[in-house]
Tab-separated table of C-alpha atoms in Angstrom:
chain	number	residue	atom	x	y	z
D	1	MET	CA	0.000	0.000	0.000
D	2	ARG	CA	2.949	2.306	0.667
D	3	GLU	CA	3.887	2.373	-3.053
D	4	ILE	CA	0.388	3.463	-4.047
D	5	ILE	CA	0.263	6.212	-1.438
D	6	GLU	CA	3.741	7.427	-2.394
D	7	ALA	CA	2.689	7.516	-6.042
D	8	ALA	CA	-0.173	9.826	-5.086
D	9	LEU	CA	2.060	12.065	-2.975
D	10	ASP	CA	4.737	12.286	-5.692
D	11	ALA	CA	2.135	13.241	-8.306
D	12	ALA	CA	0.702	15.910	-5.991
D	13	ARG	CA	4.145	17.418	-5.435
D	14	LEU	CA	4.897	17.470	-9.161
D	15	ALA	CA	1.540	19.133	-9.819
D	16	GLY	CA	2.382	21.952	-7.415
D	17	ALA	CA	0.773	20.956	-4.108
D	18	SER	CA	2.410	22.444	-1.013
D	19	TYR	CA	0.906	19.649	1.101
D	20	ALA	CA	-0.828	16.379	0.321
D	21	ASP	CA	-2.090	13.335	2.155
D	22	ALA	CA	-3.480	10.100	0.785
D	23	ARG	CA	-5.734	7.591	2.562
D	24	VAL	CA	-6.555	4.051	1.521
D	25	VAL	CA	-9.518	2.577	3.390
D	26	ASP	CA	-10.633	-1.065	3.242
D	27	SER	CA	-13.838	-1.740	5.188
D	28	SER	CA	-16.550	-4.373	5.513
D	29	ARG	CA	-19.982	-4.158	7.098
D	30	GLU	CA	-22.516	-6.821	8.051
D	31	GLU	CA	-25.939	-6.285	9.637
D	32	LEU	CA	-28.594	-8.872	10.599
D	33	GLN	CA	-32.123	-8.244	11.809
D	34	VAL	CA	-34.845	-10.540	13.112
D	35	ALA	CA	-38.281	-8.988	13.592
D	36	ASP	CA	-41.478	-10.541	14.919
D	37	GLY	CA	-40.045	-14.029	14.720
D	38	ARG	CA	-38.873	-13.730	11.129
D	39	LEU	CA	-35.576	-12.957	9.462
D	40	GLU	CA	-35.958	-9.364	8.281
D	41	GLY	CA	-32.645	-8.870	6.567
D	42	VAL	CA	-28.989	-9.752	6.137
D	43	ASP	CA	-26.972	-6.927	4.661
D	44	ARG	CA	-23.302	-7.183	3.767
D	45	SER	CA	-21.101	-4.672	1.944
D	46	ASP	CA	-17.428	-4.020	1.284
D	47	SER	CA	-15.686	-0.774	0.397
D	48	PHE	CA	-12.142	-0.206	-0.834
D	49	GLY	CA	-10.697	2.961	-2.276
D	50	LEU	CA	-8.250	5.842	-2.210
D	51	GLY	CA	-8.724	9.524	-1.333
D	52	VAL	CA	-6.155	12.269	-1.920
D	53	ARG	CA	-6.299	15.703	-0.283
D	54	VAL	CA	-3.965	18.516	-1.323
D	55	LEU	CA	-3.222	22.165	-0.590
D	56	VAL	CA	-2.468	24.548	-3.460
D	57	ASP	CA	-2.166	28.293	-2.911
D	58	GLY	CA	-3.816	27.870	0.481
D	59	ALA	CA	-6.919	26.043	-0.802
D	60	TRP	CA	-7.994	22.427	-0.337
D	61	GLY	CA	-8.641	20.032	-3.206
D	62	PHE	CA	-9.883	16.460	-2.846
D	63	ALA	CA	-10.456	13.565	-5.239
D	64	ALA	CA	-11.030	9.836	-4.775
D	65	SER	CA	-11.278	6.576	-6.666
D	66	ARG	CA	-12.359	3.001	-6.005
D	67	THR	CA	-9.487	1.824	-8.243
D	68	VAL	CA	-6.409	1.454	-6.077
D	69	THR	CA	-3.375	1.287	-8.349
D	70	ARG	CA	-0.235	3.405	-8.734
D	71	ASP	CA	-1.422	4.933	-12.007
D	72	GLU	CA	-4.869	5.732	-10.636
D	73	ALA	CA	-3.366	7.182	-7.455
D	74	SER	CA	-1.277	9.545	-9.581
D	75	ARG	CA	-4.296	10.556	-11.668
D	76	VAL	CA	-6.420	11.191	-8.569
D	77	ALA	CA	-3.656	13.327	-7.042
D	78	ARG	CA	-3.428	15.449	-10.199
D	79	GLU	CA	-7.210	15.841	-10.192
D	80	ALA	CA	-7.205	16.918	-6.529
D	81	THR	CA	-4.478	19.421	-7.291
D	82	ALA	CA	-6.464	20.889	-10.193
D	83	ILE	CA	-9.517	21.227	-7.926
D	84	ALA	CA	-7.455	22.973	-5.254
D	85	ARG	CA	-5.968	25.354	-7.826
D	86	ALA	CA	-9.451	26.241	-9.052
D	87	SER	CA	-10.716	26.650	-5.467
D	88	ALA	CA	-7.881	29.081	-4.728
D	89	LEU	CA	-9.278	31.429	-7.400
D	90	VAL	CA	-12.290	32.049	-5.164
D	91	GLY	CA	-10.093	33.704	-2.562
D	92	GLY	CA	-10.606	33.776	1.173
D	93	GLU	CA	-8.277	33.108	4.058
D	94	PRO	CA	-5.581	30.591	3.143
D	95	VAL	CA	-5.652	27.274	4.963
D	96	ARG	CA	-3.089	26.998	7.756
D	97	LEU	CA	-2.127	23.654	9.302
D	98	SER	CA	-1.105	23.345	12.918
D	99	PRO	CA	2.293	21.649	13.216
D	100	VAL	CA	2.534	17.973	14.092
D	101	GLU	CA	5.370	15.475	14.193
D	102	PRO	CA	4.958	13.164	11.166
D	103	ALA	CA	3.127	10.065	12.379
D	104	ARG	CA	4.655	6.671	11.721
D	105	GLY	CA	3.582	3.283	13.001
D	106	THR	CA	0.759	0.803	13.303
D	107	TRP	CA	-2.243	0.621	15.616
D	108	ALA	CA	-4.917	-2.009	16.185
D	109	GLY	CA	-8.052	-1.975	18.280
D	110	PRO	CA	-8.934	-4.760	20.727
D	111	CYS	CA	-10.600	-7.877	19.321
D	112	GLN	CA	-10.758	-11.400	20.741
D	113	VAL	CA	-13.128	-13.032	18.236
D	114	ASP	CA	-13.233	-11.783	14.638
D	115	PRO	CA	-16.983	-11.223	14.161
D	116	PHE	CA	-16.715	-12.043	10.455
D	117	THR	CA	-15.555	-15.589	11.306
D	118	VAL	CA	-18.653	-16.302	13.406
D	119	PRO	CA	-21.053	-18.402	11.278
D	120	LEU	CA	-24.164	-16.606	10.081
D	121	GLU	CA	-26.239	-19.461	11.510
D	122	GLU	CA	-24.850	-18.818	15.005
D	123	LYS	CA	-25.657	-15.118	14.812
D	124	LEU	CA	-29.184	-15.745	13.562
D	125	ALA	CA	-29.791	-18.391	16.240
D	126	LEU	CA	-28.892	-15.826	18.909
D	127	LEU	CA	-31.210	-13.190	17.443
D	128	VAL	CA	-34.096	-15.648	16.974
D	129	ALA	CA	-33.754	-16.838	20.580
D	130	ALA	CA	-33.728	-13.265	21.904
D	131	ASP	CA	-36.714	-12.369	19.737
D	132	GLU	CA	-38.647	-15.415	20.996
D	133	ALA	CA	-37.880	-14.473	24.594
D	134	LEU	CA	-39.334	-11.004	23.980
D	135	ARG	CA	-42.519	-12.426	22.401
D	136	ALA	CA	-43.104	-14.723	25.383
D	137	GLU	CA	-44.664	-11.679	27.054
D	138	PRO	CA	-48.286	-11.611	25.771
D	139	ALA	CA	-48.515	-7.801	25.656
D	140	VAL	CA	-45.464	-7.563	23.406
D	141	SER	CA	-46.543	-7.982	19.801
D	142	ILE	CA	-43.776	-6.230	17.854
D	143	THR	CA	-40.151	-7.236	18.414
D	144	LYS	CA	-36.772	-6.730	16.879
D	145	ALA	CA	-33.317	-8.205	17.525
D	146	SER	CA	-30.291	-7.051	15.567
D	147	CYS	CA	-26.538	-7.279	15.428
D	148	GLY	CA	-23.822	-5.801	13.258
D	149	SER	CA	-20.103	-5.782	12.640
D	150	TYR	CA	-17.564	-3.540	10.960
D	151	ARG	CA	-13.986	-4.251	9.940
D	152	PHE	CA	-11.623	-1.405	9.027
D	153	ARG	CA	-8.088	-1.146	7.689
D	154	LYS	CA	-6.723	2.313	6.921
D	155	TRP	CA	-3.409	3.537	5.566
D	156	LEU	CA	-2.428	7.226	5.629
D	157	GLY	CA	0.618	8.972	4.185
D	158	SER	CA	1.527	12.629	3.769
D	159	THR	CA	4.133	14.789	2.066
D	160	GLU	CA	5.396	15.680	5.557
D	161	GLY	CA	6.647	12.113	5.982
D	162	ALA	CA	3.743	10.492	7.842
D	163	PHE	CA	2.822	6.878	7.165
D	164	THR	CA	0.473	4.924	9.407
D	165	GLU	CA	-1.527	1.712	9.256
D	166	GLN	CA	-4.522	1.110	11.522
D	167	SER	CA	-7.027	-1.733	11.881
D	168	TRP	CA	-9.992	-2.368	14.158
D	169	TYR	CA	-13.342	-4.103	14.512
D	170	GLU	CA	-16.632	-2.777	15.807
D	171	THR	CA	-19.559	-4.927	16.897
D	172	GLY	CA	-22.985	-4.168	18.265
D	173	ALA	CA	-26.362	-5.690	19.035
D	174	GLY	CA	-29.672	-4.866	20.637
D	175	ILE	CA	-33.274	-5.882	21.234
D	176	VAL	CA	-36.487	-3.860	21.236
D	177	ALA	CA	-39.912	-4.837	22.553
D	178	HIS	CA	-43.012	-2.895	21.537
D	179	ALA	CA	-46.080	-3.506	23.682
D	180	VAL	CA	-49.388	-2.702	22.009
D	181	ALA	CA	-52.909	-2.255	23.429
D	182	ASP	CA	-55.936	-0.248	22.298
D	183	GLY	CA	-53.916	1.551	19.626
D	184	ASP	CA	-51.222	2.505	22.144
D	185	VAL	CA	-47.591	1.525	21.524
D	186	VAL	CA	-44.740	1.742	24.036
D	187	SER	CA	-41.147	0.586	23.594
D	188	ARG	CA	-38.348	-0.797	25.733
D	189	SER	CA	-34.822	-1.372	24.439
D	190	TYR	CA	-31.637	-3.083	25.588
D	191	PRO	CA	-28.768	-2.239	26.004
D	192	ASN	CA	-29.648	1.050	24.363
D	193	SER	CA	-32.160	2.443	21.895
D	194	HIS	CA	-31.447	3.475	18.290
D	195	GLY	CA	-29.457	0.369	17.331
D	196	GLY	CA	-28.427	-1.165	20.651
D	197	GLY	CA	-24.972	-1.139	22.180
D	198	TRP	CA	-21.722	-0.887	20.236
D	199	SER	CA	-18.062	-1.354	21.102
D	200	GLN	CA	-14.709	-1.439	19.386
D	201	ALA	CA	-14.346	-5.157	19.951
D	202	GLY	CA	-14.993	-8.547	18.436
D	203	TRP	CA	-17.946	-10.927	18.770
D	204	GLU	CA	-17.129	-11.315	22.472
D	205	TYR	CA	-18.909	-7.988	23.066
D	206	VAL	CA	-22.196	-9.303	21.628
D	207	ALA	CA	-21.863	-12.588	23.518
D	208	GLY	CA	-21.380	-10.642	26.749
D	209	LEU	CA	-24.623	-8.685	26.337
D	210	ASP	CA	-26.737	-11.770	27.203
D	211	LEU	CA	-29.568	-10.677	24.898
D	212	VAL	CA	-31.571	-13.858	25.536
D	213	GLY	CA	-31.255	-13.711	29.302
D	214	THR	CA	-32.187	-10.026	29.448
D	215	ALA	CA	-35.123	-10.188	27.016
D	216	PRO	CA	-37.769	-11.278	29.631
D	217	ARG	CA	-37.013	-8.225	31.822
D	218	VAL	CA	-37.165	-5.914	28.779
D	219	ALA	CA	-40.504	-7.422	27.691
D	220	ARG	CA	-41.980	-7.158	31.216
D	221	GLU	CA	-41.058	-3.480	31.415
D	222	ALA	CA	-42.577	-2.817	27.984
D	223	ALA	CA	-45.820	-4.479	29.112
D	224	ALA	CA	-45.853	-2.520	32.373
D	225	LEU	CA	-45.400	0.758	30.492
D	226	LEU	CA	-48.779	0.231	28.809
D	227	THR	CA	-50.592	0.965	32.072
D	228	ALA	CA	-48.000	3.246	33.665
D	229	PRO	CA	-49.034	6.903	34.092
D	230	GLU	CA	-47.332	9.797	32.390
D	231	VAL	CA	-45.040	11.947	34.477
D	232	THR	CA	-46.737	14.839	36.253
D	233	PRO	CA	-45.663	18.071	34.505
D	234	GLY	CA	-43.580	20.358	36.644
D	235	THR	CA	-40.093	21.045	37.956
D	236	VAL	CA	-38.286	18.161	39.655
D	237	ASP	CA	-34.863	16.927	40.719
D	238	LEU	CA	-33.936	14.647	37.838
D	239	ILE	CA	-31.532	11.689	37.865
D	240	ILE	CA	-30.537	10.542	34.371
D	241	ASP	CA	-29.084	7.092	33.630
D	242	GLY	CA	-25.742	6.632	31.865
D	243	SER	CA	-27.112	5.839	28.400
D	244	GLN	CA	-29.269	8.979	28.252
D	245	MET	CA	-26.428	11.012	29.774
D	246	GLY	CA	-24.306	9.878	26.835
D	247	LEU	CA	-26.745	11.388	24.345
D	248	GLN	CA	-27.147	14.492	26.507
D	249	VAL	CA	-23.367	14.989	26.373
D	250	HIS	CA	-23.355	14.290	22.631
D	251	GLU	CA	-25.965	16.875	21.721
D	252	SER	CA	-25.329	19.657	24.236
D	253	ILE	CA	-21.527	19.457	24.721
D	254	GLY	CA	-20.057	17.355	21.905
D	255	HIS	CA	-21.551	19.134	18.900
D	256	PRO	CA	-21.293	22.674	20.341
D	257	THR	CA	-17.562	22.227	20.976
D	258	GLU	CA	-16.705	21.166	17.401
D	259	LEU	CA	-14.422	23.991	16.292
D	260	ASP	CA	-15.697	24.099	12.704
D	261	ARG	CA	-19.203	24.752	14.072
D	262	VAL	CA	-17.809	27.383	16.459
D	263	LEU	CA	-16.121	29.095	13.494
D	264	GLY	CA	-19.318	28.964	11.445
D	265	GLU	CA	-17.644	26.816	8.796
D	266	GLU	CA	-20.077	23.940	9.393
D	267	ALA	CA	-23.812	24.304	9.885
D	268	ALA	CA	-25.285	21.396	7.964
D	269	PHE	CA	-27.402	18.824	9.750
D	270	ALA	CA	-26.808	20.015	13.320
D	271	GLY	CA	-26.372	23.791	13.164
D	272	THR	CA	-23.502	25.851	14.511
D	273	SER	CA	-22.757	26.539	18.186
D	274	TRP	CA	-23.661	28.864	21.026
D	275	VAL	CA	-20.023	29.163	22.191
D	276	GLY	CA	-17.171	31.209	20.723
D	277	ILE	CA	-13.397	30.828	20.705
D	278	SER	CA	-13.095	33.734	23.147
D	279	ASP	CA	-15.195	31.737	25.631
D	280	VAL	CA	-12.429	29.152	26.118
D	281	ASP	CA	-10.993	29.299	29.656
D	282	SER	CA	-13.654	31.734	30.837
D	283	LEU	CA	-17.195	30.523	30.026
D	284	ARG	CA	-19.016	28.694	32.809
D	285	TYR	CA	-20.599	25.763	30.972
D	286	GLY	CA	-21.849	23.936	34.052
D	287	SER	CA	-21.390	23.387	37.760
D	288	GLU	CA	-18.128	22.412	39.425
D	289	HIS	CA	-19.288	18.781	39.210
D	290	VAL	CA	-19.137	18.861	35.400
D	291	THR	CA	-15.824	17.824	33.827
D	292	VAL	CA	-15.994	16.574	30.244
D	293	SER	CA	-13.131	14.906	28.388
D	294	ALA	CA	-12.416	14.173	24.724
D	295	ASP	CA	-10.389	10.977	24.753
D	296	ALA	CA	-9.380	8.923	21.710
D	297	THR	CA	-7.403	6.476	23.843
D	298	VAL	CA	-10.249	4.756	25.724
D	299	ALA	CA	-9.824	1.020	25.112
D	300	GLY	CA	-12.776	-0.529	23.307
D	301	SER	CA	-14.473	2.766	22.471
D	302	LEU	CA	-15.857	3.602	19.016
D	303	GLY	CA	-14.120	6.975	19.408
D	304	SER	CA	-10.616	5.530	19.760
D	305	PHE	CA	-7.813	5.343	17.203
D	306	GLY	CA	-4.050	5.614	16.872
D	307	TRP	CA	-4.058	8.711	14.663
D	308	ASP	CA	-6.821	10.836	13.192
D	309	ASP	CA	-7.091	11.489	9.442
D	310	ASP	CA	-4.712	14.446	9.793
D	311	GLY	CA	-2.097	12.073	11.242
D	312	VAL	CA	-2.453	13.620	14.719
D	313	PRO	CA	-2.056	11.076	17.556
D	314	GLY	CA	-5.185	10.034	19.450
D	315	GLN	CA	-5.134	11.875	22.749
D	316	ARG	CA	-7.044	12.988	25.827
D	317	ASP	CA	-8.102	16.611	26.277
D	318	LEU	CA	-10.540	18.363	28.607
D	319	LEU	CA	-13.389	20.302	27.029
D	320	VAL	CA	-14.965	21.343	30.328
D	321	THR	CA	-12.999	21.426	33.572
D	322	GLU	CA	-15.037	21.707	36.771
D	323	GLY	CA	-17.669	23.608	34.866
D	324	ILE	CA	-15.404	25.951	32.843
D	325	LEU	CA	-15.071	25.575	29.058
D	326	THR	CA	-11.376	24.755	28.563
D	327	GLY	CA	-11.142	23.213	25.104
D	328	LEU	CA	-12.725	22.610	21.709
D	329	LEU	CA	-12.587	19.673	19.296
D	330	SER	CA	-10.187	20.578	16.490
D	331	SER	CA	-8.353	19.521	13.353
D	332	ARG	CA	-5.068	20.747	11.901
D	333	ASP	CA	-6.824	23.298	9.691
D	334	THR	CA	-9.098	24.699	12.429
D	335	ALA	CA	-6.786	24.614	15.467
D	336	PRO	CA	-4.683	27.645	14.356
D	337	GLU	CA	-7.804	29.795	14.760
D	338	MET	CA	-7.617	29.271	18.523
D	339	GLY	CA	-3.837	29.321	18.746
D	340	ARG	CA	-3.506	25.723	19.894
D	341	PRO	CA	-2.265	22.524	18.265
D	342	SER	CA	-4.873	20.128	16.950
D	343	ASN	CA	-6.231	17.717	19.539
D	344	GLY	CA	-6.768	15.062	16.868
D	345	CYS	CA	-10.448	15.086	15.899
D	346	ALA	CA	-10.271	15.078	12.066
D	347	ARG	CA	-12.014	11.999	10.680
D	348	ALA	CA	-13.712	10.965	7.451
D	349	ASP	CA	-16.236	8.139	7.197
D	350	GLY	CA	-14.565	6.589	4.167
D	351	TRP	CA	-11.982	6.882	1.425
D	352	ASN	CA	-14.233	9.137	-0.672
D	353	ARG	CA	-14.896	11.810	1.966
D	354	ILE	CA	-12.790	14.680	3.337
D	355	PRO	CA	-12.027	14.695	7.071
D	356	LEU	CA	-14.270	16.827	9.293
D	357	VAL	CA	-13.996	17.743	12.958
D	358	ARG	CA	-15.699	14.818	14.718
D	359	MET	CA	-16.176	13.729	18.284
D	360	THR	CA	-13.961	11.019	19.741
D	361	THR	CA	-15.026	9.637	23.150
D	362	ILE	CA	-16.698	12.636	24.769
D	363	SER	CA	-17.364	11.758	28.380
D	364	LEU	CA	-18.804	13.180	31.559
D	365	GLU	CA	-16.083	12.286	34.016
D	366	PRO	CA	-17.278	10.158	36.952
D	367	GLY	CA	-17.996	11.685	40.321
D	368	THR	CA	-18.047	10.049	43.737
D	369	TRP	CA	-21.632	8.967	44.356
D	370	ALA	CA	-22.941	5.416	44.607
D	371	PHE	CA	-26.211	5.130	42.678
D	372	ASP	CA	-28.228	3.874	45.660
D	373	ASP	CA	-26.899	6.703	47.817
D	374	LEU	CA	-27.866	9.255	45.132
D	375	ILE	CA	-31.439	7.957	45.056
D	376	ALA	CA	-31.576	7.933	48.853
D	377	ASP	CA	-30.295	11.518	48.925
D	378	THR	CA	-33.126	12.707	46.650
D	379	GLU	CA	-36.243	13.479	48.678
D	380	THR	CA	-38.568	13.693	45.690
D	381	GLY	CA	-37.722	13.530	42.019
D	382	LEU	CA	-37.619	11.436	38.892
D	383	TYR	CA	-35.177	8.828	37.557
D	384	VAL	CA	-35.189	8.228	33.771
D	385	GLU	CA	-33.552	5.652	31.467
D	386	THR	CA	-32.911	5.143	27.739
D	387	ASN	CA	-33.523	7.760	25.071
D	388	ASN	CA	-36.750	7.691	23.107
D	389	SER	CA	-36.544	11.010	21.229
D	390	TRP	CA	-34.638	14.276	21.109
D	391	SER	CA	-34.834	17.786	19.713
D	392	ILE	CA	-32.325	20.625	19.987
D	393	ASP	CA	-32.021	24.008	18.287
D	394	ASP	CA	-29.312	24.899	15.760
D	395	LYS	CA	-27.180	26.667	18.395
D	396	ARG	CA	-27.387	23.656	20.743
D	397	LEU	CA	-28.991	25.724	23.478
D	398	ASN	CA	-32.653	24.760	23.900
D	399	PHE	CA	-33.255	21.012	24.011
D	400	GLN	CA	-35.907	18.450	24.805
D	401	PHE	CA	-35.295	14.738	25.381
D	402	GLY	CA	-37.799	11.933	25.780
D	403	CYS	CA	-36.919	8.656	27.514
D	404	GLU	CA	-38.468	5.214	27.355
D	405	ILE	CA	-39.083	4.763	31.065
D	406	GLY	CA	-38.826	6.481	34.431
D	407	TRP	CA	-39.568	5.999	38.098
D	408	GLU	CA	-40.762	8.559	40.589
D	409	ILE	CA	-38.502	9.112	43.576
D	410	VAL	CA	-40.373	9.519	46.849
D	411	ASN	CA	-38.660	9.865	50.219
D	412	GLY	CA	-35.365	8.693	48.761
D	413	GLU	CA	-36.717	5.544	47.138
D	414	LEU	CA	-37.683	4.547	43.610
D	415	GLY	CA	-41.469	4.394	43.389
D	416	ARG	CA	-44.086	4.302	40.682
D	417	MET	CA	-43.052	3.632	37.072
D	418	VAL	CA	-43.889	6.394	34.544
D	419	ARG	CA	-44.088	6.061	30.789
D	420	MET	CA	-42.038	7.985	28.245
D	421	PRO	CA	-40.993	10.870	30.518
D	422	ASN	CA	-39.464	13.907	28.859
D	423	TYR	CA	-37.452	16.870	30.099
D	424	THR	CA	-36.313	20.188	28.673
D	425	GLY	CA	-33.664	22.794	29.402
D	426	ILE	CA	-31.215	25.447	28.250
D	427	THR	CA	-27.703	24.031	27.911
D	428	PRO	CA	-25.670	26.204	30.377
D	429	GLN	CA	-28.522	26.417	32.880
D	430	PHE	CA	-29.067	22.659	32.738
D	431	TRP	CA	-25.407	21.766	33.263
D	432	ALA	CA	-25.181	24.393	36.032
D	433	SER	CA	-27.908	22.494	37.882
D	434	CYS	CA	-25.827	19.287	38.059
D	435	ASP	CA	-24.962	18.668	41.699
D	436	ALA	CA	-23.963	14.993	41.710
D	437	VAL	CA	-22.384	12.444	39.360
D	438	CYS	CA	-22.082	8.753	40.146
D	439	SER	CA	-18.692	7.112	40.531
D	440	ALA	CA	-16.521	5.114	38.145
D	441	ASP	CA	-18.268	1.959	39.389
D	442	HIS	CA	-21.342	3.109	37.419
D	443	TRP	CA	-19.455	4.661	34.478
D	444	GLN	CA	-19.844	3.019	31.061
D	445	VAL	CA	-18.846	3.884	27.498
D	446	TRP	CA	-21.810	3.998	25.106
D	447	GLY	CA	-20.974	3.550	21.425
D	448	LEU	CA	-22.847	5.624	18.852
D	449	PRO	CA	-22.276	4.448	15.246
D	450	ASN	CA	-24.576	6.936	13.493
D	451	CYS	CA	-23.557	10.550	14.172
D	452	GLY	CA	-24.420	12.517	11.039
D	453	LYS	CA	-22.635	15.657	9.864
D	454	GLY	CA	-21.618	17.460	6.695
D	455	GLU	CA	-22.767	17.806	3.090
D	456	PRO	CA	-22.679	15.182	1.683
D	457	MET	CA	-23.497	13.622	5.029
D	458	GLN	CA	-20.841	11.598	6.763
D	459	THR	CA	-21.645	9.107	9.499
D	460	ALA	CA	-19.106	9.025	12.314
D	461	HIS	CA	-18.697	6.317	14.918
D	462	VAL	CA	-18.250	8.057	18.263
D	463	ALA	CA	-18.780	7.231	21.930
D	464	HIS	CA	-19.643	8.743	25.276
D	465	GLY	CA	-18.684	7.679	28.764
D	466	ALA	CA	-21.152	8.527	31.481
D	467	SER	CA	-22.611	7.429	34.768
D	468	PRO	CA	-25.949	8.522	36.262
D	469	ALA	CA	-26.066	12.171	37.319
D	470	ARG	CA	-28.510	14.414	39.167
D	471	PHE	CA	-29.827	17.792	38.019
D	472	ARG	CA	-31.829	20.061	40.314
D	473	GLY	CA	-35.003	21.819	39.257
D	474	VAL	CA	-35.517	20.442	35.726
D	475	GLN	CA	-38.778	20.937	33.826
D	476	VAL	CA	-40.413	17.598	32.941
D	477	GLY	CA	-43.617	16.457	31.284
D	478	VAL	CA	-43.534	19.090	28.543
D	479	GLY	CA	-46.494	18.838	26.152
D	480	GLN	CA	-48.102	15.888	27.926
């Protein structure tokens, strides 16, 4: 692969590029779904190609091809250079790249059992068994069980002397039970909604989820939700479980701290941001209990890698430190705007896409509370689990989240179950109301393989670590 990448870089230099990088990406994807006792689909795809990015006269150019040969790599590089030269005619501020030591080496993610070697029959047997266990509950009439796997190999070289090779697997699975009665439908998911749980791992991750053993509890909760009351509208002390906290972090801290959104260079799909570069090191984003990290070195996380697509090493950085905004997610071509080196967040979702600023593992750092103690310390309130819906404005300020299930907290104990509770807030006010975060014993990384951004849209695989946390005086039951 090195010869092909070097052919691209040599052609870019000869065509006048001041900088060039070339990526070869080889990936495979497999997804299986069983629904209502029947096989719904088996989808398998492979992708292999080359992308070349160049700088000419301070402007980017990019071209790609699914033909990976020396001659084609040279042609693609010349095409990218021509595009960059034409783009430079438009004018504007020239692209500046933050300095980085040329990356060299190999990196591999953790994997015990290659998921692509597990027989299809074994995977389907697991999903069918989990689906049957869900349908054993009479009130559950719509069910789904799914699993998926990705395999990636990526090579990156640059005219600065970088050359890296990375490989990793990702696997995921989940079950969903829909209970139906009198035209009413309620849902319960495990281990998470919107596609289940995902990890940078092999088939051992799916085996460890115990989908079949957990299905009866999931089905019982779905059935119970049919007759559970809605949450009483009002202002309550709210405790949010780790999975929903992950999405809360994603939408109200992850996206607003992407530097391209902060700069106004990216607005597609998720809007821009309510924070500015001048806010770094001064803006109070939340209470002193809120520390949020961006960490591409968390073992087994979908947001981990050896180097990003700029060749910057995966690293840990703090976005919010004890409530103060202290960092932003950056790439080599955005970091100079804030006078800092890139913290390694440039990623593309394939060989035919340019890198964008993307989240890595964006996590609410654990606090000190045991979960039972946090419930006991809450006189009255509400505990909610598992996202059901979300909405947030294009500045990432005003949000509303719905969850699948909740329980009232009365006199420091979990009480009556409530169905599909929702809550709303304004980002800095909400995070300022956080007064307790559970400890590392309750902290878990939640993989998210479907974060959309850009035009054309790119789908990033990111993750969020979180444990349950408490927020005082949150408005719930909006619109019920």
